[in-house]
Amino acid sequence: SSPRQEPKRQASIAQKAISACGGAITTSLVVTPLDVVKTRQQLWEAPARAAPLAGAAGPGSIGTSAACCLDTTKSTGPLRQVSMALCGQCTHYEAFTGGLSEAIRPKTGSFWRPPPPALAGHPLNTVEMVLAILRHEGAGSLWQGLRPALAMSLPSTVLYMMAYEELRTRLQRSESSTLATWGPLIAGMTARSFAAAAVAPIELVRTQMQSGLWKDGMGWMGGMHETIRAHGVVGLYRGLAPTLLRDIPF
């Protein structure tokens, strides 16, 4: 007689949650740089017109100094202000006025030397944005918002798994055939909404950190306190509606 096959053991809710958390952590590590680039591209706007640059040479002129005004004004955080009056002597960049904005661009048009994202006179594509962040802010800036992303992924995953399993079980045991049939869909939508709303404040802070406008030295908890101070507790849930519309279908 053939050997009896033992029934396969199904993973428990705890095992599923641990597995999902591991996947969420790995995803956060890999996807965070893409989120940073996407956020910077979405928030780009042409720099406001400034006064004529004192002592700046005209477009296309090459100064005699080997120093680059952007290289000499690097900071540990996102680059927000640059002494553009030095661009006339800079061998790499020049100031120019295009449309309603005044910004800077590489003198040679070099693809490998893009200006800082906040000072770019045109929207940077994905590769240019990555190069600009690496050159002017350092590789660490590509992982801005990683801490809140990790802090958000763990509770979000656990809440979703627990809520989904509990709701699905209850609905499938319902005497109503309609609820039993649509139970997994209803449970998934409800659980996803609950999890997204629970971590919405952390996701808001993560987006603010990735925007490049974050104050140096401010932690993500400090960012939440600053948002509450400026906009109240309701301010922590800005953007919740599109977040739900994004997450519920999944």
Tab-separated table of C-alpha atoms in Angstrom, residues 89-196:
chain	number	residue	atom	x	y	z
A	89	GLN	CA	33.334	82.425	-11.884
A	90	CYS	CA	32.251	78.799	-11.672
A	91	THR	CA	33.731	76.448	-14.251
A	92	HIS	CA	30.772	74.074	-14.025
A	93	TYR	CA	27.543	76.094	-13.855
A	94	GLU	CA	26.079	79.337	-15.119
A	95	ALA	CA	23.014	81.389	-14.258
A	96	PHE	CA	20.363	81.878	-16.897
A	97	THR	CA	16.890	83.336	-17.153
A	98	GLY	CA	14.277	81.280	-18.915
A	99	GLY	CA	10.608	82.162	-18.986
A	100	LEU	CA	9.596	83.458	-15.561
A	101	SER	CA	12.408	81.888	-13.602
A	102	GLU	CA	16.091	82.343	-12.998
A	103	ALA	CA	18.057	79.220	-12.323
A	104	ILE	CA	21.359	77.509	-13.074
A	105	ARG	CA	22.497	74.934	-15.578
A	106	PRO	CA	25.735	73.137	-16.468
A	107	LYS	CA	27.905	75.348	-18.690
A	108	THR	CA	28.857	72.453	-20.902
A	109	GLY	CA	25.399	70.908	-20.912
A	110	SER	CA	26.952	67.864	-19.282
A	111	PHE	CA	24.381	65.184	-18.468
A	112	TRP	CA	26.606	63.952	-15.631
A	113	ARG	CA	26.665	67.262	-13.783
A	114	PRO	CA	23.004	68.209	-13.181
A	115	PRO	CA	22.205	71.175	-10.903
A	116	PRO	CA	20.645	70.683	-7.467
A	117	PRO	CA	16.991	69.621	-7.749
A	118	ALA	CA	15.714	72.776	-6.026
A	119	LEU	CA	17.597	75.032	-8.487
A	120	ALA	CA	17.086	73.155	-11.733
A	121	GLY	CA	15.664	75.326	-14.483
A	122	HIS	CA	13.833	72.357	-16.011
A	123	PRO	CA	12.267	69.158	-14.637
A	124	LEU	CA	14.918	66.491	-14.127
A	125	ASN	CA	14.240	63.019	-15.441
A	126	THR	CA	14.734	59.992	-13.210
A	127	VAL	CA	18.414	59.431	-13.974
A	128	GLU	CA	19.227	63.156	-13.732
A	129	MET	CA	17.412	63.365	-10.395
A	130	VAL	CA	19.371	60.424	-8.999
A	131	LEU	CA	22.660	61.954	-10.171
A	132	ALA	CA	21.708	65.373	-8.776
A	133	ILE	CA	20.856	63.944	-5.359
A	134	LEU	CA	24.025	61.836	-5.260
A	135	ARG	CA	26.238	64.764	-6.282
A	136	HIS	CA	24.777	67.550	-4.169
A	137	GLU	CA	23.291	65.749	-1.163
A	138	GLY	CA	25.026	62.403	-0.905
A	139	ALA	CA	23.842	58.826	-1.249
A	140	GLY	CA	22.142	58.907	2.146
A	141	SER	CA	19.534	61.348	0.833
A	142	LEU	CA	18.171	58.627	-1.438
A	143	TRP	CA	17.024	56.830	1.707
A	144	GLN	CA	15.386	59.826	3.356
A	145	GLY	CA	12.237	58.710	5.129
A	146	LEU	CA	13.431	55.128	5.585
A	147	ARG	CA	12.865	55.158	9.348
A	148	PRO	CA	9.212	56.206	9.163
A	149	ALA	CA	8.781	53.828	6.218
A	150	LEU	CA	9.954	50.937	8.385
A	151	ALA	CA	7.959	52.184	11.362
A	152	MET	CA	4.913	52.364	9.106
A	153	SER	CA	5.269	49.027	7.322
A	154	LEU	CA	5.358	46.818	10.421
A	155	PRO	CA	2.162	47.971	12.179
A	156	SER	CA	0.398	48.407	8.858
A	157	THR	CA	1.123	44.815	7.872
A	158	VAL	CA	0.160	43.366	11.259
A	159	LEU	CA	-3.053	45.398	11.462
A	160	TYR	CA	-4.047	44.428	7.950
A	161	MET	CA	-3.412	40.717	8.424
A	162	MET	CA	-5.252	40.526	11.755
A	163	ALA	CA	-8.218	42.608	10.607
A	164	TYR	CA	-8.516	40.756	7.307
A	165	GLU	CA	-8.430	37.266	8.805
A	166	GLU	CA	-10.913	38.143	11.549
A	167	LEU	CA	-13.396	39.892	9.239
A	168	ARG	CA	-13.174	37.233	6.534
A	169	THR	CA	-13.812	34.432	9.032
A	170	ARG	CA	-16.817	36.192	10.534
A	171	LEU	CA	-18.331	37.073	7.168
A	172	GLN	CA	-17.903	33.585	5.729
A	173	ARG	CA	-19.703	32.155	8.750
A	174	SER	CA	-22.599	34.527	8.192
A	175	GLU	CA	-26.009	33.063	7.434
A	176	SER	CA	-26.291	35.458	4.514
A	177	SER	CA	-25.022	33.835	1.316
A	178	THR	CA	-24.232	37.274	-0.116
A	179	LEU	CA	-21.937	38.183	2.775
A	180	ALA	CA	-20.325	34.764	2.629
A	181	THR	CA	-19.632	35.137	-1.098
A	182	TRP	CA	-18.309	38.688	-0.934
A	183	GLY	CA	-16.657	38.230	2.453
A	184	PRO	CA	-13.012	38.213	1.266
A	185	LEU	CA	-13.532	41.375	-0.821
A	186	ILE	CA	-15.324	43.253	1.957
A	187	ALA	CA	-12.762	42.114	4.522
A	188	GLY	CA	-9.855	43.171	2.307
A	189	MET	CA	-11.258	46.647	1.613
A	190	THR	CA	-12.120	47.247	5.270
A	191	ALA	CA	-8.819	45.957	6.602
A	192	ARG	CA	-6.807	47.974	4.063
A	193	SER	CA	-8.732	51.151	4.943
A	194	PHE	CA	-8.169	50.584	8.654
A	195	ALA	CA	-4.440	49.951	8.228
A	196	ALA	CA	-3.944	52.942	5.896
